[in-house]
Short mmCIF file of C-alpha atoms in Angstrom, two decimals:
data_model
loop_
_atom_site.label_atom_id
_atom_site.label_comp_id
_atom_site.label_asym_id
_atom_site.label_seq_id
_atom_site.Cartn_x
_atom_site.Cartn_y
_atom_site.Cartn_z
CA MET A 1 0.36 0.13 0.00
CA ARG A 2 0.88 3.46 -0.83
CA THR A 3 0.57 6.39 1.61
CA ARG A 4 1.38 10.26 0.89
CA VAL A 5 1.92 12.61 3.77
CA VAL A 6 2.34 16.04 3.28
CA ILE A 7 4.83 17.77 5.51
CA GLY A 8 6.32 21.34 5.45
CA THR A 9 8.83 21.52 2.57
CA ALA A 10 9.14 17.43 2.81
CA PHE A 11 7.14 14.85 0.72
CA ALA A 12 6.74 11.68 1.98
CA VAL A 13 6.14 8.68 -0.44
CA THR A 14 6.13 5.47 1.47
CA VAL A 15 6.58 2.29 -0.54
CA GLY A 16 5.48 -1.17 1.00
CA ALA A 17 7.05 -4.45 0.68
CA GLY A 18 6.58 -5.43 -2.57
CA VAL A 19 5.95 -2.21 -4.11
CA GLY A 20 9.70 -1.30 -4.03
CA PHE A 21 10.40 -1.32 -8.09
CA GLY A 22 7.52 1.39 -8.28
CA LEU A 23 9.18 4.54 -7.20
CA TRP A 24 12.83 3.79 -8.98
CA ALA A 25 15.20 6.38 -9.92
CA SER A 26 18.06 6.39 -12.63
CA GLY A 27 20.27 8.32 -10.51
CA ASP A 28 19.29 11.41 -12.05
CA ASP A 29 16.37 13.84 -12.47
CA SER A 30 14.63 11.70 -15.06
CA SER A 31 11.63 9.43 -14.18
CA PRO A 32 11.74 5.78 -14.63
CA ALA A 33 10.79 4.85 -18.33
CA GLY A 34 7.28 3.44 -17.86
CA SER A 35 6.26 4.42 -14.13
CA ALA A 36 2.97 5.31 -13.35
CA GLN A 37 3.93 7.09 -9.96
CA ARG A 38 3.24 10.81 -9.56
CA GLN A 39 4.33 13.12 -7.12
CA GLU A 40 2.56 16.24 -6.39
CA ARG A 41 3.81 19.33 -4.72
CA PRO A 42 2.14 20.54 -1.41
CA THR A 43 0.26 23.22 -1.49
CA ASP A 44 -1.86 23.13 1.53
CA ALA A 45 -0.72 25.99 4.10
CA LYS A 46 -1.65 24.18 7.21
CA SER A 47 0.57 21.16 6.48
CA ALA A 48 3.12 23.62 6.53
CA SER A 49 3.04 24.82 9.69
CA SER A 50 2.23 21.31 11.30
CA PRO A 51 4.63 20.78 14.44
CA GLY A 52 6.46 17.80 12.76
CA ALA A 53 7.14 19.83 9.71
CA ALA A 54 10.50 21.43 10.98
CA ARG A 55 11.54 18.14 12.25
CA SER A 56 10.58 16.33 9.24
CA ALA A 57 12.28 18.62 6.31
CA SER A 58 15.04 17.86 4.50
CA PRO A 59 18.00 20.85 5.14
CA SER A 60 18.52 22.96 1.90
CA PRO A 61 22.08 24.14 1.32
CA SER A 62 20.36 27.09 -0.66
CA PRO A 63 17.70 28.25 1.19
CA SER A 64 16.66 30.13 -2.44
CA ARG A 65 17.37 26.23 -4.05
CA SER A 66 14.19 24.14 -4.55
CA TYR A 67 14.89 20.35 -5.32
CA PRO A 68 12.06 17.80 -6.59
CA LEU A 69 10.85 15.48 -4.75
CA SER A 70 13.05 12.33 -4.62
CA GLN A 71 12.52 8.78 -6.05
CA ALA A 72 13.31 5.63 -4.68
CA PRO A 73 16.87 3.79 -5.50
CA ARG A 74 17.10 1.35 -8.16
CA THR A 75 19.08 -1.46 -6.62
CA ILE A 76 19.12 -5.26 -6.96
CA PRO A 77 17.35 -6.83 -5.02
CA ALA A 78 14.79 -3.81 -4.93
CA VAL A 79 14.46 -2.08 -0.97
CA ARG A 80 11.16 -2.65 -0.12
CA SER A 81 10.39 0.58 1.40
CA HIS A 82 11.50 4.66 0.64
CA THR A 83 10.10 7.43 2.46
CA ALA A 84 10.61 9.95 -0.24
CA ALA A 85 11.76 13.97 0.48
CA ARG A 86 13.18 16.72 -1.24
CA GLY A 87 17.12 17.57 -1.33
CA PRO A 88 20.20 17.59 -3.03
CA GLY A 89 20.50 13.61 -2.49
CA TRP A 90 24.19 12.50 -1.76
CA ARG A 91 27.61 11.88 -3.51
CA PRO A 92 30.99 10.83 -3.06
CA ALA A 93 33.73 12.82 -2.72
CA ARG A 94 37.35 12.04 -1.64
CA ALA A 95 37.62 14.36 1.28
CA GLU A 96 34.49 12.71 2.59
CA ARG A 97 34.65 10.19 5.33
CA VAL A 98 33.01 6.99 6.48
CA VAL A 99 32.22 7.16 10.75
CA VAL A 100 31.17 4.41 12.90
CA ASN A 101 29.49 4.30 16.22
CA ASP A 102 30.89 1.08 17.31
CA ALA A 103 34.26 -0.69 16.68
CA GLU A 104 32.25 -3.83 15.72
CA LEU A 105 31.58 -2.09 12.19
CA ALA A 106 35.05 -1.37 11.19
CA ASP A 107 35.06 -4.11 8.57
CA GLU A 108 31.85 -2.38 6.74
CA GLY A 109 33.16 0.85 7.44
CA ARG A 110 36.59 0.15 5.72
CA LEU A 111 35.33 -1.86 2.83
CA ILE A 112 32.41 1.03 2.26
CA ALA A 113 35.17 3.72 2.24
CA SER A 114 37.77 1.95 0.19
CA GLU A 115 34.71 1.33 -2.45
CA LEU A 116 33.73 5.19 -2.73
CA GLY A 117 37.10 6.25 -2.21
CA LEU A 118 36.32 7.75 0.92
CA THR A 119 38.45 7.96 4.00
CA TYR A 120 37.87 5.56 6.82
CA ALA A 121 37.64 7.76 10.08
CA GLY A 122 36.93 5.08 12.87
CA GLU A 123 34.93 6.06 15.71
CA LYS A 124 33.83 9.58 15.26
CA ASP A 125 31.09 11.62 17.54
CA ASP A 126 31.34 14.55 15.56
CA VAL A 127 30.03 15.46 12.44
CA ARG A 128 30.81 16.44 9.08
CA ALA A 129 29.24 17.40 5.82
CA GLY A 130 29.33 14.18 3.64
CA ASP A 131 29.39 12.03 6.65
CA VAL A 132 28.38 8.42 5.94
CA ARG A 133 27.95 7.35 9.59
CA LEU A 134 27.30 3.34 9.97
CA ALA A 135 25.31 2.74 13.67
CA LEU A 136 24.47 -0.36 15.48
CA ASN A 137 20.90 0.44 16.95
CA ASP A 138 18.74 -1.08 20.08
CA ASP A 139 16.00 -2.41 18.30
CA GLU A 140 15.32 -5.67 19.89
CA GLY A 141 13.77 -8.41 18.37
CA ALA A 142 14.20 -6.53 14.97
CA ASP A 143 15.37 -8.70 12.16
CA PRO A 144 19.41 -8.76 12.39
CA GLU A 145 19.60 -8.34 8.71
CA SER A 146 17.37 -5.48 8.73
CA TYR A 147 18.73 -1.79 8.21
CA SER A 148 17.16 1.71 7.74
CA MET A 149 19.46 4.46 5.78
CA THR A 150 18.67 7.78 5.62
CA VAL A 151 19.89 10.57 3.11
CA ARG A 152 19.72 13.89 4.68
CA GLY A 153 21.37 17.25 4.43
CA GLY A 154 25.04 16.17 2.67
CA ARG A 155 25.13 13.26 4.96
CA VAL A 156 24.08 9.39 5.07
CA SER A 157 23.46 7.19 7.93
CA ILE A 158 23.20 3.59 8.08
CA SER A 159 21.78 1.60 11.18
CA GLY A 160 20.82 -1.68 11.80
CA PRO A 161 20.23 -3.82 15.14
CA GLY A 162 22.97 -6.09 13.50
CA GLU A 163 26.30 -5.98 11.80
CA ALA A 164 24.89 -7.63 8.09
CA GLY A 165 21.98 -4.93 8.69
CA VAL A 166 24.94 -2.52 8.03
CA PHE A 167 26.64 -4.43 5.50
CA TYR A 168 23.33 -4.59 3.42
CA GLY A 169 22.88 -1.43 3.90
CA THR A 170 25.98 -0.22 2.45
CA ARG A 171 25.16 -2.35 -0.59
CA THR A 172 22.39 -0.78 -1.26
CA LEU A 173 24.49 2.92 -1.20
CA LYS A 174 27.08 1.70 -3.12
CA GLN A 175 24.63 0.81 -5.82
CA GLU A 176 22.56 3.80 -5.54
CA VAL A 177 25.78 6.07 -6.48
CA HIS A 178 27.31 3.24 -8.96
CA GLY A 179 28.53 5.09 -11.64
CA GLY A 180 28.41 8.58 -10.19
CA GLY A 181 24.92 8.27 -9.62
CA THR A 182 22.92 9.88 -6.60
CA ALA A 183 22.15 8.28 -3.63
CA PRO A 184 18.20 9.64 -3.39
CA GLU A 185 17.55 12.28 -0.09
CA GLY A 186 14.67 10.56 1.95
CA VAL A 187 14.98 7.19 4.18
CA VAL A 188 15.04 3.54 3.61
CA ARG A 189 13.59 0.90 5.10
CA ASP A 190 14.76 -2.55 4.39
CA GLU A 191 14.72 -6.27 5.10
CA PRO A 192 14.88 -9.70 3.51
CA ALA A 193 11.86 -11.58 3.30
CA LYS A 194 13.82 -14.90 3.69
CA PRO A 195 16.75 -15.78 6.04
CA VAL A 196 18.15 -18.36 3.36
CA ARG A 197 19.41 -16.73 0.32
CA GLY A 198 21.83 -18.91 -0.76
CA PHE A 199 24.24 -19.82 -3.96
CA MET A 200 25.65 -23.76 -4.19
CA LEU A 201 28.61 -24.52 -6.50
CA ASP A 202 30.00 -28.70 -7.51
CA ILE A 203 33.41 -27.64 -6.97
CA ALA A 204 33.54 -31.82 -6.83
CA ARG A 205 33.22 -32.51 -10.63
CA LYS A 206 34.46 -29.80 -11.77
CA HIS A 207 37.63 -28.07 -10.25
CA TYR A 208 37.10 -23.64 -9.93
CA THR A 209 39.69 -21.65 -9.03
CA ALA A 210 40.08 -19.79 -5.79
CA LYS A 211 39.99 -16.55 -7.51
CA TRP A 212 36.64 -17.38 -9.43
CA ILE A 213 35.33 -18.47 -6.29
CA GLU A 214 36.36 -15.50 -4.32
CA ASP A 215 34.81 -13.63 -7.55
CA ARG A 216 31.35 -15.15 -7.23
CA VAL A 217 32.09 -14.28 -3.21
CA ARG A 218 32.37 -10.45 -4.00
CA GLU A 219 29.75 -10.82 -6.64
CA LEU A 220 26.91 -12.20 -4.06
CA GLY A 221 28.17 -10.36 -1.19
CA ASP A 222 26.86 -7.63 -3.36
CA LEU A 223 23.37 -8.85 -3.85
CA LYS A 224 23.06 -9.21 -0.54
CA PHE A 225 22.95 -13.38 -0.56
CA ASN A 226 24.35 -14.78 2.73
CA GLU A 227 24.88 -18.42 1.71
CA LEU A 228 27.66 -20.16 -0.46
CA GLY A 229 27.75 -23.78 -0.76
CA LEU A 230 30.24 -25.79 -1.63
CA HIS A 231 29.89 -29.54 -2.34
CA PHE A 232 33.44 -31.11 -2.66
CA SER A 233 33.45 -35.00 -3.02
CA ASP A 234 31.29 -37.10 -5.25
CA ASP A 235 32.28 -39.71 -7.18
CA GLN A 236 34.43 -37.79 -10.35
CA GLY A 237 36.75 -35.68 -7.47
CA PHE A 238 37.39 -34.92 -3.98
CA ARG A 239 38.53 -31.24 -4.05
CA ILE A 240 40.25 -30.09 -0.67
CA GLU A 241 43.14 -30.74 0.28
CA SER A 242 42.88 -33.37 3.50
CA ASP A 243 45.31 -33.96 6.57
CA SER A 244 43.14 -36.83 8.08
CA HIS A 245 43.03 -39.09 4.64
CA PRO A 246 44.65 -37.22 1.64
CA GLU A 247 44.92 -40.22 -0.24
CA VAL A 248 41.65 -39.47 -1.28
CA VAL A 249 41.89 -35.96 -2.68
CA SER A 250 41.96 -35.36 -6.58
CA GLN A 251 44.14 -33.56 -8.59
CA PRO A 252 43.62 -30.65 -9.36
CA HIS A 253 42.25 -29.13 -6.20
CA LEU A 254 41.70 -26.65 -3.57
CA THR A 255 44.62 -26.33 -0.81
CA LYS A 256 43.13 -25.50 2.97
CA ALA A 257 45.12 -22.27 3.06
CA GLU A 258 42.73 -21.13 -0.52
CA VAL A 259 39.50 -22.44 1.17
CA LYS A 260 40.72 -20.14 4.22
CA ARG A 261 40.91 -16.77 2.20
CA ILE A 262 37.48 -17.88 0.53
CA VAL A 263 36.12 -18.42 4.43
CA ALA A 264 37.57 -15.52 5.16
CA LEU A 265 36.11 -13.20 2.37
CA ALA A 266 32.59 -14.72 2.70
CA GLU A 267 32.83 -13.81 6.38
CA SER A 268 33.80 -10.28 5.56
CA ARG A 269 30.41 -10.42 3.06
CA HIS A 270 28.17 -12.13 5.98
CA ILE A 271 28.37 -14.98 3.65
CA THR A 272 27.91 -18.91 5.75
CA VAL A 273 30.34 -21.21 3.46
CA VAL A 274 28.06 -24.51 3.65
CA PRO A 275 30.49 -27.58 3.16
CA GLU A 276 28.91 -30.87 1.55
CA ILE A 277 30.35 -34.27 1.79
CA ASP A 278 27.75 -36.29 0.69
CA SER A 279 27.13 -39.74 1.94
CA PRO A 280 26.52 -42.62 1.81
CA GLY A 281 26.13 -42.30 -1.81
CA HIS A 282 28.30 -40.58 -4.29
CA LEU A 283 31.45 -40.77 -2.72
CA GLY A 284 33.41 -42.67 -5.73
CA ALA A 285 36.66 -40.34 -4.79
CA VAL A 286 36.80 -42.04 -1.43
CA ILE A 287 36.01 -45.46 -2.74
CA ALA A 288 38.82 -44.81 -5.80
CA ALA A 289 41.23 -44.57 -2.39
CA HIS A 290 39.42 -47.71 -0.93
CA PRO A 291 37.51 -49.98 -3.07
CA ASP A 292 37.28 -52.16 0.10
CA LEU A 293 34.83 -49.90 1.18
CA GLN A 294 32.56 -49.97 -2.29
CA LEU A 295 29.08 -51.22 -2.11
CA ARG A 296 28.90 -54.84 -3.86
CA ASN A 297 25.39 -56.78 -4.16
CA ALA A 298 24.79 -60.28 -3.97
CA GLN A 299 26.28 -61.19 -7.33
CA GLY A 300 29.12 -59.19 -6.47
CA VAL A 301 29.09 -56.73 -9.13
CA ALA A 302 30.03 -53.00 -7.84
CA THR A 303 27.57 -50.33 -7.01
CA ARG A 304 28.77 -47.09 -8.43
CA GLY A 305 29.78 -44.05 -6.16
CA ALA A 306 28.22 -45.99 -3.21
CA VAL A 307 30.27 -47.16 0.08
CA ASP A 308 28.78 -50.52 2.14
CA ILE A 309 27.06 -49.18 5.35
CA SER A 310 27.23 -52.16 7.10
CA LYS A 311 31.09 -51.98 7.26
CA PRO A 312 32.59 -49.57 10.55
CA ALA A 313 35.34 -48.98 8.02
CA ALA A 314 32.88 -46.66 5.78
CA ALA A 315 31.43 -44.71 8.73
CA GLN A 316 34.78 -44.36 10.40
CA ILE A 317 36.40 -42.61 7.40
CA VAL A 318 33.25 -40.27 6.63
CA ASP A 319 33.56 -39.34 10.36
CA ASP A 320 37.15 -38.75 10.31
CA LEU A 321 36.53 -36.48 6.91
CA LEU A 322 33.71 -34.89 8.53
CA ASN A 323 35.38 -33.80 11.97
CA GLU A 324 38.40 -32.70 10.28
CA TYR A 325 36.64 -29.96 7.67
CA ALA A 326 34.75 -28.56 10.59
CA GLY A 327 37.39 -26.86 12.11
CA LEU A 328 37.69 -25.30 8.37
CA PHE A 329 34.29 -24.12 8.05
CA PRO A 330 33.50 -22.52 11.06
CA GLY A 331 29.98 -21.67 9.92
CA ASP A 332 26.92 -22.99 11.55
CA GLN A 333 25.27 -24.78 8.72
CA TRP A 334 26.46 -28.48 6.93
CA ASN A 335 24.77 -30.09 4.30
CA LEU A 336 24.79 -34.01 4.75
CA GLY A 337 23.85 -35.33 1.54
CA GLY A 338 22.12 -38.44 1.77
CA ASP A 339 20.68 -38.42 -1.86
CA GLU A 340 20.74 -41.35 -4.25
CA TYR A 341 21.86 -44.18 -2.49
CA GLN A 342 22.04 -46.58 -5.23
CA ALA A 343 21.40 -49.88 -2.94
CA LEU A 344 17.45 -48.14 -2.74
CA THR A 345 16.74 -48.04 -6.35
CA VAL A 346 16.61 -51.26 -6.95
CA SER A 347 13.04 -53.39 -6.78
CA SER A 348 14.49 -55.65 -3.41
CA PRO A 349 17.22 -54.15 -1.38
CA ALA A 350 17.39 -56.85 0.91
CA THR A 351 17.54 -59.12 -1.64
CA SER A 352 20.50 -57.27 -3.94
CA TYR A 353 22.29 -56.31 -0.90
CA PRO A 354 21.55 -59.03 1.76
CA GLN A 355 24.47 -57.84 4.04
CA LEU A 356 22.87 -54.73 4.42
CA SER A 357 19.66 -56.36 5.44
CA ALA A 358 21.21 -58.49 7.61
CA ALA A 359 23.07 -55.35 9.58
CA ALA A 360 19.72 -53.64 9.68
CA LYS A 361 18.09 -56.25 11.35
CA SER A 362 21.21 -56.90 13.61
CA ARG A 363 20.74 -53.33 14.88
CA TYR A 364 17.20 -52.71 15.00
CA GLY A 365 15.17 -55.64 14.90
CA SER A 366 13.64 -58.61 12.58
CA GLY A 367 11.64 -55.93 10.27
CA ALA A 368 14.44 -53.42 10.04
CA THR A 369 15.15 -52.87 6.58
CA VAL A 370 18.02 -51.22 4.41
CA ALA A 371 16.10 -48.13 4.32
CA ASP A 372 16.11 -47.98 8.31
CA LEU A 373 19.76 -48.82 8.40
CA THR A 374 20.36 -45.80 5.53
CA THR A 375 18.46 -43.55 8.06
CA GLY A 376 20.46 -44.29 10.96
CA TRP A 377 23.31 -43.70 8.80
CA LEU A 378 22.18 -40.31 8.14
CA ASN A 379 21.51 -40.01 12.27
CA ASP A 380 25.43 -41.13 13.00
CA ARG A 381 26.78 -38.64 10.78
CA ALA A 382 24.61 -35.87 12.09
CA ASP A 383 25.24 -36.72 15.33
CA THR A 384 29.27 -36.43 14.49
CA VAL A 385 28.07 -33.33 13.07
CA ARG A 386 25.94 -31.60 16.18
CA GLN A 387 29.06 -32.45 17.81
CA HIS A 388 30.15 -29.00 16.55
CA ASP A 389 27.20 -27.06 16.96
CA ARG A 390 25.62 -27.34 13.55
CA THR A 391 22.51 -27.13 11.73
CA MET A 392 22.14 -29.70 9.16
CA ARG A 393 20.20 -29.81 5.83
CA VAL A 394 19.66 -33.22 4.28
CA TRP A 395 18.50 -33.64 0.26
CA ASN A 396 14.74 -34.53 0.23
CA ASP A 397 15.09 -38.35 -0.87
CA GLY A 398 17.57 -38.95 1.47
CA PHE A 399 14.82 -39.07 3.80
CA PHE A 400 12.46 -42.60 3.74
CA ARG A 401 9.08 -42.92 3.74
CA GLY A 402 7.51 -46.16 6.26
CA THR A 403 10.89 -46.59 8.02
CA SER A 404 11.09 -47.61 11.80
CA VAL A 405 13.92 -45.61 12.34
CA GLN A 406 12.99 -41.64 12.11
CA PRO A 407 15.28 -39.00 10.83
CA ALA A 408 16.64 -36.87 13.49
CA LYS A 409 14.18 -33.99 13.85
CA ASP A 410 16.11 -31.34 13.60
CA LEU A 411 17.39 -32.07 9.92
CA ARG A 412 16.21 -29.82 7.32
CA VAL A 413 15.26 -30.97 3.92
CA GLY A 414 16.87 -29.62 0.31
CA TYR A 415 14.11 -29.66 -1.79
CA TRP A 416 15.41 -30.13 -4.89
CA THR A 417 13.46 -32.85 -6.66
CA GLY A 418 10.25 -35.09 -7.26
CA LYS A 419 11.38 -37.34 -9.53
CA GLU A 420 13.15 -40.16 -6.63
CA ILE A 421 11.64 -43.66 -6.50
CA GLY A 422 8.87 -42.42 -3.75
CA ALA A 423 8.87 -39.35 -4.25
CA ARG A 424 6.86 -37.40 -2.17
CA GLN A 425 5.27 -33.94 -2.42
CA PRO A 426 7.16 -30.61 -0.48
CA VAL A 427 4.03 -30.88 1.72
CA GLU A 428 4.57 -34.26 3.24
CA TYR A 429 7.90 -32.29 4.88
CA LEU A 430 6.18 -29.38 5.45
CA SER A 431 3.06 -31.15 7.69
CA ALA A 432 5.54 -33.01 9.53
CA GLY A 433 6.92 -29.84 10.90
CA ARG A 434 10.23 -29.97 8.39
CA LYS A 435 12.35 -26.64 7.57
CA VAL A 436 12.89 -26.23 4.15
CA VAL A 437 15.18 -24.90 1.59
CA ASN A 438 14.27 -24.44 -1.55
CA TYR A 439 16.74 -26.20 -4.07
CA ASN A 440 13.87 -26.70 -6.88
CA ASP A 441 15.45 -28.34 -9.91
CA GLU A 442 12.46 -26.92 -12.20
CA PHE A 443 14.04 -23.32 -12.03
CA LEU A 444 17.10 -23.49 -9.73
CA TYR A 445 19.71 -26.14 -11.53
CA TYR A 446 22.17 -25.17 -13.52
CA VAL A 447 23.40 -28.64 -14.88
CA LEU A 448 26.11 -28.26 -17.22
CA GLY A 449 25.84 -30.14 -20.57
CA GLN A 450 22.23 -29.83 -19.80
CA PRO A 451 21.76 -34.05 -19.14
CA ASN A 452 18.50 -35.90 -18.10
CA ASN A 453 16.38 -33.21 -19.64
CA PHE A 454 17.73 -30.54 -17.47
CA VAL A 455 17.60 -26.86 -19.27
CA TYR A 456 19.71 -23.93 -18.28
CA PRO A 457 17.25 -21.84 -16.25
CA THR A 458 17.04 -18.04 -17.05
CA GLY A 459 17.05 -15.32 -15.06
CA GLN A 460 13.01 -14.49 -16.46
CA ARG A 461 11.37 -17.47 -15.43
CA ILE A 462 12.59 -17.12 -12.22
CA TYR A 463 11.79 -13.34 -12.26
CA GLU A 464 8.39 -13.69 -13.37
CA GLN A 465 7.27 -17.02 -12.79
CA TRP A 466 8.98 -18.14 -9.34
CA THR A 467 8.50 -17.65 -5.48
CA PRO A 468 10.08 -19.40 -1.95
CA LEU A 469 6.62 -21.16 -2.07
CA VAL A 470 6.83 -23.16 -5.44
CA VAL A 471 9.02 -25.64 -4.20
CA ARG A 472 8.77 -28.38 -6.81
CA GLY A 473 7.63 -28.17 -10.29
CA THR A 474 5.54 -25.25 -10.95
CA GLN A 475 3.30 -25.24 -8.29
CA ALA A 476 2.83 -23.21 -4.76
CA VAL A 477 2.51 -24.96 -1.82
CA PRO A 478 -0.57 -23.64 0.17
CA SER A 479 0.97 -20.32 2.08
CA ARG A 480 0.44 -21.33 5.93
CA TYR A 481 3.60 -22.73 5.30
CA ASP A 482 5.84 -19.78 4.18
CA GLY A 483 6.90 -19.74 7.42
CA GLN A 484 8.55 -22.79 7.43
CA ILE A 485 10.56 -22.26 4.18
CA LEU A 486 13.74 -20.78 5.04
CA GLY A 487 14.11 -19.33 1.48
CA GLY A 488 16.02 -20.88 -1.58
CA THR A 489 20.04 -21.68 -3.14
CA PHE A 490 20.75 -21.52 -6.58
CA ALA A 491 23.18 -24.23 -7.68
CA VAL A 492 25.48 -25.08 -10.58
CA TRP A 493 26.22 -28.92 -11.38
CA CYS A 494 28.84 -29.90 -13.13
CA ASP A 495 27.97 -33.25 -14.78
CA LEU A 496 29.57 -33.05 -17.63
CA ALA A 497 31.96 -30.57 -17.07
CA ASN A 498 33.63 -30.03 -19.61
CA ALA A 499 30.38 -28.39 -21.02
CA GLN A 500 31.61 -24.89 -19.95
CA THR A 501 34.51 -23.04 -18.75
CA GLN A 502 34.05 -21.58 -15.72
CA ASP A 503 34.31 -17.81 -17.35
CA GLN A 504 31.01 -19.09 -19.04
CA VAL A 505 29.43 -20.34 -16.09
CA ALA A 506 29.96 -16.93 -14.35
CA ALA A 507 28.51 -15.32 -17.45
CA GLY A 508 25.36 -17.91 -17.72
CA ILE A 509 24.16 -17.72 -14.01
CA ARG A 510 24.33 -13.91 -13.82
CA MET A 511 21.19 -12.93 -14.28
CA PRO A 512 19.57 -16.11 -12.64
CA LEU A 513 21.43 -14.99 -9.30
CA ARG A 514 19.89 -11.57 -9.64
CA ALA A 515 16.59 -13.14 -10.21
CA THR A 516 16.19 -15.27 -7.52
CA VAL A 517 18.09 -12.74 -4.61
CA GLN A 518 14.98 -10.45 -6.23
CA LYS A 519 12.74 -13.21 -5.24
CA LEU A 520 14.11 -13.94 -1.64
CA TRP A 521 14.49 -10.95 -0.38
CA ASP A 522 10.86 -9.50 -1.58
CA PRO A 523 8.56 -12.67 -3.46
CA GLY A 524 6.00 -10.43 -4.44
CA ARG A 525 5.27 -9.43 -7.81
CA PRO A 526 7.80 -7.06 -9.20
CA ARG A 527 6.60 -3.44 -10.20
CA THR A 528 8.78 -3.58 -13.18
CA THR A 529 9.02 -5.87 -16.29
CA TRP A 530 11.91 -8.69 -16.95
CA ALA A 531 13.42 -5.80 -19.49
CA GLN A 532 13.44 -3.01 -16.71
CA PHE A 533 14.88 -5.41 -14.34
CA LYS A 534 17.60 -6.85 -16.93
CA ALA A 535 18.66 -3.31 -18.29
CA LEU A 536 19.36 -1.97 -14.50
CA ALA A 537 21.29 -5.12 -14.14
CA ASP A 538 23.12 -3.94 -17.01
CA LYS A 539 23.27 -0.86 -15.58
CA LEU A 540 25.26 -1.79 -12.19
CA GLY A 541 27.07 -4.32 -13.52
#
């Protein structure tokens, strides 16, 4: 809903949630093409003398100059709310400062100062013309990723209840002044709709250089993403240096020093790196070094990528790796994988894999199944990771229907497909109280080479057709489950690793990433066309 309030020489236009695109300005005094919004000059003399007028009016550096009413900033993602005002706005100048009210904001202050060519002055109480002030406020209970930004009197103030929110405010400011633009006079109030805004990269099947990943981290930070998933173990490779099991590591791979730099850069952008060592399937690189752990059927035929979970040594090596990498990835999130265990894709797992059936009955009783044993494996790995105070997610096909052994209640669902054997609708997980991260493979899967009927996703389709409620296929789940859907993740999978170079991947995911974060920041219907959104993305770079 839009409200207009006439207050003295200031004219406030508030853009509510989902309407942020409607009042974008281009960084100059022109109106956006095709805009249906009109801004009127106040004429009511009574309102000009109201008690709040003096407090709300924006100071003008020249009493004789009249400024047009500001328009909302043009950013990706769009700000949720902007209250317009009259004034010159703000542009960076080299003599100006970035100051903070708390030493905890030093990193955010130094970053925006370096990006805009300003001087970082640290903690200061004095006020100077042109200042950008970053502040932590005491807004208890507010979203720590929320912020407000006030442009008034030739200065900028960005505040929020947490460092992440203040950082996002600096990203808005950076986009506003991109290419010589002006941050518009007025107040932005902004926060994300969803707490999980992720990008996942398969570095197991295809090696990506540390520099390329760091470039993506900077891109993600500027777009207000807050997760980077790294799937670094699969059948084709194990791509991070290991001290506990160096024999499983593939060439080429990332060194631990490179990973530490990536993690540190991500932390500086308030991005959590979410590691994934998938098990008990997708362990081909580990099996290559330990062939005795490979699952074999009753005829002795090896099962690709699967370890024999009846063997304690299989659990031991995976736990060794989980414990080792918990020290490398200090974030609070972890992906346990759990998908596509081939023992459960045959018509009779007990007949095909009698050793798994026997192990299940030995551990869980005479009626236990191979699915019970697999669920127990997942719970055991969760116990290992839980000791490191991590919150865990599992691919939706790692949960099995009708088992006597139930998956741990704190496991979140990474819902990616509805194509697996015994596929369940997202509502089954949601109605059971599970929290879900949306990886919908029909919108958010960028699979190199487009195998198995995958098609490279487009930003336009995401922008126009997808929302976080669209978890499987094209059908939205009931809105009553909105609070359980934590957000979404755009994923790059490298099934045919040589189908694209890493530079082609960067170009191919550029607009899908922007469309995805727009819908996670504000899932409402966008107020600009796809063509306008793309033009803005091209302008911002």
